[in-house]
Coordinates of N, CA and C in Angstrom, one line a residue:
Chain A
X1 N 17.0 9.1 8.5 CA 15.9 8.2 8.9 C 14.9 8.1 7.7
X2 N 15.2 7.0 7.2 CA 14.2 6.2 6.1 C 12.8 5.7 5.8
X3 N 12.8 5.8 7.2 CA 11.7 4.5 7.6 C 10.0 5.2 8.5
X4 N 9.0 4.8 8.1 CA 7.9 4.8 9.0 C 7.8 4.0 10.0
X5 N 7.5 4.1 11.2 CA 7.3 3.4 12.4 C 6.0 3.5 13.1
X6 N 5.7 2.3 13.7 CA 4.1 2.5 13.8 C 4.0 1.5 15.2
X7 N 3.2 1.9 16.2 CA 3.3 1.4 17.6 C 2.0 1.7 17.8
X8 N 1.0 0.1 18.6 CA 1.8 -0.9 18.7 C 1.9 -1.9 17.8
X9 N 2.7 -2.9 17.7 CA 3.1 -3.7 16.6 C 1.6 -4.4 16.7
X10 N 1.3 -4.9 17.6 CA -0.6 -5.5 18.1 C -0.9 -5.3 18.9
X11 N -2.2 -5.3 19.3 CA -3.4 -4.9 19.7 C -4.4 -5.9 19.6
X12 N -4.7 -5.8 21.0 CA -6.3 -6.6 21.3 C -7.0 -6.0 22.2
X13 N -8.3 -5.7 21.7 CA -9.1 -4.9 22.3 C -10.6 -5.4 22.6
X14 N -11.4 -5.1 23.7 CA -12.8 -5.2 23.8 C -14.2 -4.8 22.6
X15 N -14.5 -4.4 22.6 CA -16.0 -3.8 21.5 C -15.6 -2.6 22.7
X16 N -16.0 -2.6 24.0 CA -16.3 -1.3 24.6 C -14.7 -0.4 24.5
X17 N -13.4 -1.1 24.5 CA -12.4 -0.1 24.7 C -12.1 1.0 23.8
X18 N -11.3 1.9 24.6 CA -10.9 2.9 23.2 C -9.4 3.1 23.3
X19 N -8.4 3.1 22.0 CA -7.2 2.8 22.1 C -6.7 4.0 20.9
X20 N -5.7 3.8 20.7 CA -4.6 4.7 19.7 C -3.5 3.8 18.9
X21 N -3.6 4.2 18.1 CA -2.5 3.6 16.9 C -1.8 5.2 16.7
X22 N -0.4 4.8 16.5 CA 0.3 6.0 16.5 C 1.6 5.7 14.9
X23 N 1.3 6.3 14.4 CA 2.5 6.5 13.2 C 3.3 7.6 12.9
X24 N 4.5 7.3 13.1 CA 5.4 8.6 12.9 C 6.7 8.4 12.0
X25 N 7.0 9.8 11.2 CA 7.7 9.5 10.4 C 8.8 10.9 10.3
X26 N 10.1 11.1 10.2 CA 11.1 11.5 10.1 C 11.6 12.2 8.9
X27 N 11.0 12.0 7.8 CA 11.9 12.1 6.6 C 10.7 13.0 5.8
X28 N 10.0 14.4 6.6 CA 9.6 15.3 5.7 C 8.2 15.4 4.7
X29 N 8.1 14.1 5.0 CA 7.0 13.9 4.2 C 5.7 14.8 4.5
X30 N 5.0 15.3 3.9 CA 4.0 16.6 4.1 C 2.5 15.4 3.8
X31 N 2.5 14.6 3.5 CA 1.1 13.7 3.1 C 1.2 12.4 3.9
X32 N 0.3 12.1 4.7 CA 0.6 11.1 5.8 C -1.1 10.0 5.5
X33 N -1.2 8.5 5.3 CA -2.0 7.9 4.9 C -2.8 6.6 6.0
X34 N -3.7 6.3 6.2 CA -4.4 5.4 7.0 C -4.7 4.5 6.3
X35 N -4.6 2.7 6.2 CA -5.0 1.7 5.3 C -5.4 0.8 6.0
X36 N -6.3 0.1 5.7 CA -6.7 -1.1 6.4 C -6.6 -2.1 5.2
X37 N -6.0 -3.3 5.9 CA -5.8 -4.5 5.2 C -6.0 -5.7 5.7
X38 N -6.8 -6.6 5.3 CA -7.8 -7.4 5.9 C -6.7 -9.0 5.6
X39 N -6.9 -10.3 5.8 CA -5.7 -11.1 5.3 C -6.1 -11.6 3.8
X40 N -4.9 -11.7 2.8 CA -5.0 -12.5 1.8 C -5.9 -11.2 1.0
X41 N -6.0 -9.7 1.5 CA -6.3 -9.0 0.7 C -5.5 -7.6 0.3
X42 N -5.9 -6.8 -0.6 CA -4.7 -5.4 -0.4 C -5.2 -4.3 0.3
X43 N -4.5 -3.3 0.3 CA -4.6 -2.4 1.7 C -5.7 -1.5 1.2
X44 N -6.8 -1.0 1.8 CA -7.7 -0.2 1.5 C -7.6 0.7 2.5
X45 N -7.6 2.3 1.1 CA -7.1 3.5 1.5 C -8.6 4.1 2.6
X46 N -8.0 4.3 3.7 CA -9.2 4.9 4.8 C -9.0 6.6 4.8
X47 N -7.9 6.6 5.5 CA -7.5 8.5 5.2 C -6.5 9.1 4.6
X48 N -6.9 9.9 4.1 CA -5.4 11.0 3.7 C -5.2 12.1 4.6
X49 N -3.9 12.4 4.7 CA -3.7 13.8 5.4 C -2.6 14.6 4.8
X50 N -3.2 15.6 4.3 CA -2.0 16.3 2.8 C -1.8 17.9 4.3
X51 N -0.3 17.9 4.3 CA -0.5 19.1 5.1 C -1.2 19.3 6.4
X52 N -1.3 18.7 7.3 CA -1.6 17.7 8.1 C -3.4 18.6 8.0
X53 N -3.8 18.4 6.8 CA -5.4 18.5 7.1 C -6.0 17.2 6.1
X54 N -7.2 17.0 6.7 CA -7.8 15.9 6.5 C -8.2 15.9 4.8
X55 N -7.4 15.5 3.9 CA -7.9 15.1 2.6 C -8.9 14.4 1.7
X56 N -8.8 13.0 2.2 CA -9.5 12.2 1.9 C -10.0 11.1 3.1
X57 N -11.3 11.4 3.0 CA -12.0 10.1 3.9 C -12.9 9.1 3.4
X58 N -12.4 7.7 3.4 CA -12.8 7.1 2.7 C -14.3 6.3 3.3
X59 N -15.3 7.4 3.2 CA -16.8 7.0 4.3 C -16.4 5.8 5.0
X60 N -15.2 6.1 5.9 CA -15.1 5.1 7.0 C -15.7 5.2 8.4
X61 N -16.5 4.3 9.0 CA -17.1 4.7 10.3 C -16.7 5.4 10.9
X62 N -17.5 5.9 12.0 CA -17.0 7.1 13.0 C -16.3 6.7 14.3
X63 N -16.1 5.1 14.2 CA -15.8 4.7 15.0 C -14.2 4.6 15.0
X64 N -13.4 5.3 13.5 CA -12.3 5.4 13.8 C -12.4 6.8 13.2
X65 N -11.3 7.3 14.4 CA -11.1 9.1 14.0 C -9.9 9.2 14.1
X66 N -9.2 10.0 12.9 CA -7.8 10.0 13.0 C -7.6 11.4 13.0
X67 N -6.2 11.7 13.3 CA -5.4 12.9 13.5 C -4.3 13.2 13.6
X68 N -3.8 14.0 13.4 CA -2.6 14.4 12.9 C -2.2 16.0 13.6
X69 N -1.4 15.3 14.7 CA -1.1 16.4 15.4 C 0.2 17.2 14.8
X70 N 0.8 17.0 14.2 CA 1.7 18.0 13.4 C 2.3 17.2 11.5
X71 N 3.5 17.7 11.2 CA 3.7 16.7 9.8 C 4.2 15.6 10.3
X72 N 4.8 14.9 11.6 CA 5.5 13.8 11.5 C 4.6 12.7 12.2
X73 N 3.4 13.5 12.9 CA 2.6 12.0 13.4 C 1.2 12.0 13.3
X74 N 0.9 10.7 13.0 CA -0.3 10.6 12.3 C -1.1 9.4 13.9
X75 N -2.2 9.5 13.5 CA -2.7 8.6 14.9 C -4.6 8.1 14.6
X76 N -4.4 7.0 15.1 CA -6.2 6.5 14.5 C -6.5 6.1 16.0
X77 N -7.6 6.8 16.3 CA -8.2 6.6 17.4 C -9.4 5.6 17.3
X78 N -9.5 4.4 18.3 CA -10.5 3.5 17.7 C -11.3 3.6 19.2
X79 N -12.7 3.5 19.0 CA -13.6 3.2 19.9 C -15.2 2.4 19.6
X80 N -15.2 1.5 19.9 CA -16.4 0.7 20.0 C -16.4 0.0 18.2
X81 N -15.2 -0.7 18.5 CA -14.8 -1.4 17.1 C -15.8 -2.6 17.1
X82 N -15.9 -2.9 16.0 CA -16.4 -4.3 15.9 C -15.3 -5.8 15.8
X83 N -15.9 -7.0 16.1 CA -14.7 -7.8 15.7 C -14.5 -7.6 14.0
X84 N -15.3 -7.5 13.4 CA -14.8 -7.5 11.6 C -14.2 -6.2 11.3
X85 N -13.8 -5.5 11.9 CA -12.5 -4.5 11.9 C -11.0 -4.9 12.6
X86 N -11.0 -6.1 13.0 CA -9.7 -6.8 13.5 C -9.1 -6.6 11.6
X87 N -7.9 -6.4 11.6 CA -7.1 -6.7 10.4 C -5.9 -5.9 10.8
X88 N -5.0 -5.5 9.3 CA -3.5 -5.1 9.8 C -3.9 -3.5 9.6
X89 N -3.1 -2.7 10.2 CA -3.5 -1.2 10.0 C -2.2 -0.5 9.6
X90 N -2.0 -0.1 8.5 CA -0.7 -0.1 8.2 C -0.9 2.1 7.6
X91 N 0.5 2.6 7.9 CA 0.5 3.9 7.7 C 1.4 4.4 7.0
X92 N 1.3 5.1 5.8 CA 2.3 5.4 4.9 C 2.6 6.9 4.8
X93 N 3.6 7.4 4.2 CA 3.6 8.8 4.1 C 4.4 8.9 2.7
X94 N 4.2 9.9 2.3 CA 5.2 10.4 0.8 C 5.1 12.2 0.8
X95 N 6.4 12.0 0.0 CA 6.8 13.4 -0.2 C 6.1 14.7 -0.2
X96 N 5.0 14.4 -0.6 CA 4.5 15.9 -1.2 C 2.8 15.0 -1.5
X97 N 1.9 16.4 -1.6 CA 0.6 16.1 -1.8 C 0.6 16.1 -3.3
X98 N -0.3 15.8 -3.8 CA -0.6 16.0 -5.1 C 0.1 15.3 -6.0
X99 N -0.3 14.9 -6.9 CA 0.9 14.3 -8.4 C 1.0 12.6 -8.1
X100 N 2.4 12.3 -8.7 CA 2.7 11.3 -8.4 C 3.7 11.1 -7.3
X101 N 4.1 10.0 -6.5 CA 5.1 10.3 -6.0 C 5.2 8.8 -4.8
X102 N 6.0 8.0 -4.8 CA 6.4 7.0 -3.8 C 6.0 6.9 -2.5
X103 N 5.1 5.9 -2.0 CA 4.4 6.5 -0.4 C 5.6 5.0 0.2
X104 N 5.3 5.4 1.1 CA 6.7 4.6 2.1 C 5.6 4.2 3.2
X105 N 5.7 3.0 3.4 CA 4.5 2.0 4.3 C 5.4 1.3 6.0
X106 N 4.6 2.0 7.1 CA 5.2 1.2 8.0 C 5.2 -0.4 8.5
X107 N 5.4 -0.9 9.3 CA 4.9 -2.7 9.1 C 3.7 -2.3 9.6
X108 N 2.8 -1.6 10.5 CA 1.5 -2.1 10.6 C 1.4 -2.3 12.0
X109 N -0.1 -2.3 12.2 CA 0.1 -2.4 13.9 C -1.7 -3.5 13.1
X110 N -0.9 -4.9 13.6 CA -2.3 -6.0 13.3 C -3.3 -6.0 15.2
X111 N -4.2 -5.7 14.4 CA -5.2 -5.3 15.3 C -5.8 -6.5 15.7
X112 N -6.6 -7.2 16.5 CA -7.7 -8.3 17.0 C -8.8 -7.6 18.1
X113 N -10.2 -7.3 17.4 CA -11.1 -7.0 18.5 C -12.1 -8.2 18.9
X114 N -12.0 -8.8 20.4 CA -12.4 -9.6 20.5 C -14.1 -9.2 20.7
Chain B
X1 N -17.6 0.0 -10.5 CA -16.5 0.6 -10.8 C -15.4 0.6 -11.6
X2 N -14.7 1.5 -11.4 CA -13.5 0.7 -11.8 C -12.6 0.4 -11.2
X3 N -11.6 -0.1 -11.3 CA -10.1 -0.7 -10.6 C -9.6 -1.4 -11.4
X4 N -8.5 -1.6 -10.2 CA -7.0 -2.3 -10.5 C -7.2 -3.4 -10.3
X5 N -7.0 -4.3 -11.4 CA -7.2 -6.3 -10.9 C -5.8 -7.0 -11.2
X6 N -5.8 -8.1 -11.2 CA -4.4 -8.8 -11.3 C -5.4 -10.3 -12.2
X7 N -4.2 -10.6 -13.2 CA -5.0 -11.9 -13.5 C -4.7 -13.1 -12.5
X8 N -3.5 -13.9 -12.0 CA -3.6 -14.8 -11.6 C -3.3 -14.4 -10.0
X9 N -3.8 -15.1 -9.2 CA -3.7 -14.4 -7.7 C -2.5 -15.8 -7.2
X10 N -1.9 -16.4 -8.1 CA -0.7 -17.1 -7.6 C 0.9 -17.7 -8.3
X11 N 1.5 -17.5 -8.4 CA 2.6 -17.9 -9.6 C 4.0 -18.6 -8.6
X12 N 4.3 -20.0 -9.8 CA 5.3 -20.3 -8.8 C 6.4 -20.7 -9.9
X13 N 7.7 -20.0 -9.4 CA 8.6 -20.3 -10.5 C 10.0 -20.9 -9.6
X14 N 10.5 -21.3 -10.8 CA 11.6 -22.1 -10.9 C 13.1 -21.1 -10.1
X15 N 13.9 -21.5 -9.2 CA 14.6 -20.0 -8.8 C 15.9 -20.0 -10.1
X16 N 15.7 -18.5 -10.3 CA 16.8 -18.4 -11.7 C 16.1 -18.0 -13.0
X17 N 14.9 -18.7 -12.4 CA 13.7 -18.1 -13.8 C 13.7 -16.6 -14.2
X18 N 12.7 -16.2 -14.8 CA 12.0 -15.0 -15.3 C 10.8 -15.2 -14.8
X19 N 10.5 -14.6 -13.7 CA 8.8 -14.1 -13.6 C 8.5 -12.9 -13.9
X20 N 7.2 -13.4 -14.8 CA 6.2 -12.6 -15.3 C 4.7 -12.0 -14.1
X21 N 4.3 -11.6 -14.1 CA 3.4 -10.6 -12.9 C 2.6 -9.8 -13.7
X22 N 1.3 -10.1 -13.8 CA 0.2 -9.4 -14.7 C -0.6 -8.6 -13.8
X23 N -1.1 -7.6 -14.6 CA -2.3 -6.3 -13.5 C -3.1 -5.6 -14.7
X24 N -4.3 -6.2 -14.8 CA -5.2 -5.1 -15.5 C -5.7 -4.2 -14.8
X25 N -5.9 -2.5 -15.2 CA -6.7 -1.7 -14.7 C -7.6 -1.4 -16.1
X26 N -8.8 -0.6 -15.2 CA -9.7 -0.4 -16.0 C -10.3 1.4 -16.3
X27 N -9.5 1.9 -15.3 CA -9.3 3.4 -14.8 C -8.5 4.0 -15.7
X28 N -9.3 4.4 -16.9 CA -8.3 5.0 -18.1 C -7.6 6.8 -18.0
X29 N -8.2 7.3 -16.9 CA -7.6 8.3 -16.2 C -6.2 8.3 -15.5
X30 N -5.9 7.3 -15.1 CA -4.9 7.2 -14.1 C -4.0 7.4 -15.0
X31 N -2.6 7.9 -14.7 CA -1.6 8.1 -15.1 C -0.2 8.0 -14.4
X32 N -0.8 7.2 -13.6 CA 0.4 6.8 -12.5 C 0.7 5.6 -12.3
X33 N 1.6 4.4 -12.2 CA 1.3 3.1 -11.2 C 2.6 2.2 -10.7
X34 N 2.6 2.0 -9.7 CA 3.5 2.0 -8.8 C 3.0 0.1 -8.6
X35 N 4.5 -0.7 -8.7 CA 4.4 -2.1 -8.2 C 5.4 -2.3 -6.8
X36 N 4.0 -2.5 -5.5 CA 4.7 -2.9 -4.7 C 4.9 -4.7 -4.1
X37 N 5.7 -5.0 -2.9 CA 6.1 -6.1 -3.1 C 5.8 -6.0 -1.3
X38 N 5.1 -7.0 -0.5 CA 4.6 -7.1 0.4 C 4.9 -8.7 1.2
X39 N 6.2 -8.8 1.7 CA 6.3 -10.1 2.4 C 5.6 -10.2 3.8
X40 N 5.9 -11.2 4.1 CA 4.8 -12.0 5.4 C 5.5 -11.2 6.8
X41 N 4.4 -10.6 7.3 CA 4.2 -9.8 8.8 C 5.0 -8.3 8.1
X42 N 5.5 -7.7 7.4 CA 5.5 -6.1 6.3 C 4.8 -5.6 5.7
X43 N 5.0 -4.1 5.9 CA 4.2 -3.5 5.1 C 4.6 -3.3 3.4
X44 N 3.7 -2.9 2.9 CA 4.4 -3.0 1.2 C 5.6 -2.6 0.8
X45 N 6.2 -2.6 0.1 CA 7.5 -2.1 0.2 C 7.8 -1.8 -1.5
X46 N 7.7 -0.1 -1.8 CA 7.7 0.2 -3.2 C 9.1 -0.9 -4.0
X47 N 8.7 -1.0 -5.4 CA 9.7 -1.9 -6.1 C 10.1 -0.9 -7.6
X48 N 9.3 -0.7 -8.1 CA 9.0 0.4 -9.4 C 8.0 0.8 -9.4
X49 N 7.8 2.5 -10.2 CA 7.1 3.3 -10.6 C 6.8 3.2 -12.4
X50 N 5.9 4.1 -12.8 CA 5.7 4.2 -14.1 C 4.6 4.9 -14.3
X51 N 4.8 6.5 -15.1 CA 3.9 7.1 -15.7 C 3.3 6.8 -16.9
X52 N 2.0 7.3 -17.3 CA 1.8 6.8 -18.0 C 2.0 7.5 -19.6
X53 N 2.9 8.7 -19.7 CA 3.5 8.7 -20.6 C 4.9 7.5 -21.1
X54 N 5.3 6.5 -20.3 CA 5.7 5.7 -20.9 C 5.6 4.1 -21.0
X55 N 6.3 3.8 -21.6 CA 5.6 2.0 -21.8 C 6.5 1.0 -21.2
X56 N 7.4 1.5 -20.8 CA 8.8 0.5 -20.2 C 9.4 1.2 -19.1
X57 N 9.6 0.6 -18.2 CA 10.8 1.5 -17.3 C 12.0 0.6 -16.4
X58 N 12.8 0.4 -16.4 CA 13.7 -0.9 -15.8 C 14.7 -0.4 -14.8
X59 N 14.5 -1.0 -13.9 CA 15.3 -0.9 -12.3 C 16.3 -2.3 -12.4
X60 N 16.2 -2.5 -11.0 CA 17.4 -3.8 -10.4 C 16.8 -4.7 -10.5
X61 N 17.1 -5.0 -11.7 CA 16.2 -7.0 -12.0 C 15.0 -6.8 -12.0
X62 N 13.9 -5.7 -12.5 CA 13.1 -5.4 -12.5 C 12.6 -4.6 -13.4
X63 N 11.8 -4.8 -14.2 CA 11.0 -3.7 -15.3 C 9.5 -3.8 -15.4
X64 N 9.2 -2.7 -15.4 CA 7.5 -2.6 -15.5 C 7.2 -1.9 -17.2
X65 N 6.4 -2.6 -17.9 CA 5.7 -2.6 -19.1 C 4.2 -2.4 -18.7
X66 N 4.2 -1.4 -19.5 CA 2.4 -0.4 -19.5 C 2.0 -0.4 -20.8
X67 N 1.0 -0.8 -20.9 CA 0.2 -1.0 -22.2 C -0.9 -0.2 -22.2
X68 N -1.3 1.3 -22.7 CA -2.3 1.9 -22.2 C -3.1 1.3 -23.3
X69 N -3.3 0.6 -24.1 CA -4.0 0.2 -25.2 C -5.4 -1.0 -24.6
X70 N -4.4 -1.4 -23.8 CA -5.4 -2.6 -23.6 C -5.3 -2.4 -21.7
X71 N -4.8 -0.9 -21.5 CA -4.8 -1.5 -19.9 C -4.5 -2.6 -19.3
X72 N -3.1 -2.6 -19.6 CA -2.3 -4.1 -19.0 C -0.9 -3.1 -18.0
X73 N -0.3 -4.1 -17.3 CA 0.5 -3.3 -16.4 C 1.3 -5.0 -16.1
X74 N 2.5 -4.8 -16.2 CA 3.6 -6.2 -15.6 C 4.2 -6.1 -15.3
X75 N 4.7 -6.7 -14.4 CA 6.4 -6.9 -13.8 C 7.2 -7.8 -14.0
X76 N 8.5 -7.4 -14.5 CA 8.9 -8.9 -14.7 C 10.4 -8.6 -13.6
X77 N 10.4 -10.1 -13.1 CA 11.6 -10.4 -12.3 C 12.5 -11.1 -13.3
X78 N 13.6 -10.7 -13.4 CA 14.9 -11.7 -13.8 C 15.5 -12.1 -12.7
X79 N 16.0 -13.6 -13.2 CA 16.8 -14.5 -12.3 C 16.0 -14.5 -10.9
X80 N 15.0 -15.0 -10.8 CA 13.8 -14.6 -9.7 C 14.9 -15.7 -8.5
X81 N 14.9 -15.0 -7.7 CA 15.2 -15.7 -5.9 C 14.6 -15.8 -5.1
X82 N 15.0 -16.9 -4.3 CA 14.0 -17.2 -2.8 C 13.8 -15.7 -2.5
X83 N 14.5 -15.0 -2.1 CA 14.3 -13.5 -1.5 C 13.3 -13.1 -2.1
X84 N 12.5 -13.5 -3.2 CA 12.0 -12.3 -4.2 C 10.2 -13.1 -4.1
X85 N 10.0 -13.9 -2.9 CA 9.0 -14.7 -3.0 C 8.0 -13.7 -1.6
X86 N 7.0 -13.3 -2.1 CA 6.4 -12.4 -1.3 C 4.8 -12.4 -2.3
X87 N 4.1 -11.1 -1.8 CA 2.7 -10.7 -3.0 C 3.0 -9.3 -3.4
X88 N 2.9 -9.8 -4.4 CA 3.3 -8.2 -5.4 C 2.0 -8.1 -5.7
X89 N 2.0 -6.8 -5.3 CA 0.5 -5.5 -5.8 C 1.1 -4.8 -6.9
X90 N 0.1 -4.4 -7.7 CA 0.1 -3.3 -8.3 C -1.0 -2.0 -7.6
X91 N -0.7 -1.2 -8.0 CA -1.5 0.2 -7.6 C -1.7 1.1 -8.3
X92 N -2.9 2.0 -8.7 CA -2.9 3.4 -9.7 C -3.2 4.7 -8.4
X93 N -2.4 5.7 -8.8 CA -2.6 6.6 -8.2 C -3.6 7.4 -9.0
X94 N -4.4 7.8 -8.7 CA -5.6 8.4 -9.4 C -5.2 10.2 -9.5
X95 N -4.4 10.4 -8.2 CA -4.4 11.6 -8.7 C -4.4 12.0 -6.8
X96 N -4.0 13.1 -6.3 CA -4.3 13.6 -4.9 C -4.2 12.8 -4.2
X97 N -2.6 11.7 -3.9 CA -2.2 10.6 -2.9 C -3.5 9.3 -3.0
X98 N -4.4 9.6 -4.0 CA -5.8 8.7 -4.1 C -4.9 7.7 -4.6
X99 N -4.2 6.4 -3.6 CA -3.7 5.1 -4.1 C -4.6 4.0 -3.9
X100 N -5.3 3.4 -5.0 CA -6.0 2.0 -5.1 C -5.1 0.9 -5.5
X101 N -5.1 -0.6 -4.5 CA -4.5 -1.8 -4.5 C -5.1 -2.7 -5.4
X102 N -4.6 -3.1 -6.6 CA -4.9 -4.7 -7.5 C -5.1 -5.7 -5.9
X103 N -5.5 -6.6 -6.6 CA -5.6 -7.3 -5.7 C -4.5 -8.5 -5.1
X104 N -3.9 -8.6 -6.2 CA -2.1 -9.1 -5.3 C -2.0 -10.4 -6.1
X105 N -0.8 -10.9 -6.2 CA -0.5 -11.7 -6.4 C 0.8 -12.5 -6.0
X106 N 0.1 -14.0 -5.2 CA 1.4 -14.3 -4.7 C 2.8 -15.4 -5.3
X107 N 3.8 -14.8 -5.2 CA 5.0 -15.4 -6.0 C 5.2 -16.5 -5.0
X108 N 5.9 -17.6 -5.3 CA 6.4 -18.6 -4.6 C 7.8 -19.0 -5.6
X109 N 8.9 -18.9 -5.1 CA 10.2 -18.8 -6.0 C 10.7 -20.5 -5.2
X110 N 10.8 -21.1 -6.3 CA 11.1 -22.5 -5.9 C 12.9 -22.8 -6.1
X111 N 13.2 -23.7 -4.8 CA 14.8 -24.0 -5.2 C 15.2 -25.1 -6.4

């Protein structure tokens, strides 16, 4: 198993709801990643998770909290989104923490908050 | 700051051509950078890597040239195909899975 998988493919949600994005991945990877990508722009890095502890947070609101309940699944918890956080939310993972190394991107779960 | 830029944010070539795909960064630390390739409703999808101990590296119809001199970064496609018509990013890894996106640039491969 090659591939990142990420459920649900969309989402539309209230300002008041609170929902789950879920990414999971098969193939070992120990570094698991949160991106948001807005349209006609490139993906901006939100979280890292090296080892399933929190790495890098990119002073993203508190309105999304993510987590990582073991190495293969990663999950963004959204509540009281705004509409200008509608975009694509896409989740990558690669080999190993640290250095260089190939991150592997799922399709994305494109978000709309009305 | 610094970052990863791209010069033209659109290129359309002939199919059978050679495209060329430009990326300046300005992050003279980085030593990593990775060109991915991002079609419509997909997530990115790696195409080549390149450290920056070297200046060339060549895959499947594909080579990336790194210029640490002037912070230049390219891709070139041979015999470019409809299939190969998407937005190619470049990216530097800074170091600790830290990946920053150029800002993209989109290919349109003409019949």
């Amino acid at each position: 198993d090659t591939e990142v998988t990420q459920t649900p493919k969309h989402l539309v949600m209230g300002m008041t709801n609170k929902k789950s994005l879920k990414c999971e991945q098969h193939m070992g990877h120990r570094a698991m990643y949160w991106y948001k990508q807005k349209a006609k722009k490139p993906p901006e890095l939100m979280f890292v998770y090296s080892y399933e502890k929190l790495s890098i947070n990119e002073s993203v609101p508190s309105r999304f909290s993510p987590e990582c309940p073991n190495s293969s699944l990663l999950n963004l918890h959204l509540h009281a989104l705004q509409p200008e956080d509608s975009a694509l939310y896409l989740c990558a993972s690669s080999h190993r923490a640290g250095g260089s190394n190939e991150q592997f991107f799922g399709p994305g779960t494109r978000l709309t908050v009305l | 700051g610094e970052s990863v830029g791209l010069h033209l944010p659109t290129l359309s070539v002939q199919e059978g051509d050679n495209s060329i795909i430009n990326c300046a960064y300005s992050n003279s630390a980085s030593d990593y950078f990775i060109w991915y390739k991002q079609e419509s409703g997909k997530g990115p999808q790696f195409i080549i890597d390149i450290r920056s101990n070297m200046d060339k590296r060549q895959g499947q119809r594909v080579t990336v040239l790194l210029n640490k001199t002037v912070k230049h970064l390219s891709l070139q496609i041979a015999a470019t195909q409809p299939g190969d018509s998407a937005v190619y990013f470049c990216a530097e890894n800074k170091g600790n899975n830290d990946m920053r996106f150029g800002a993209g640039t989109r290919l349109t491969v003409k019949p």
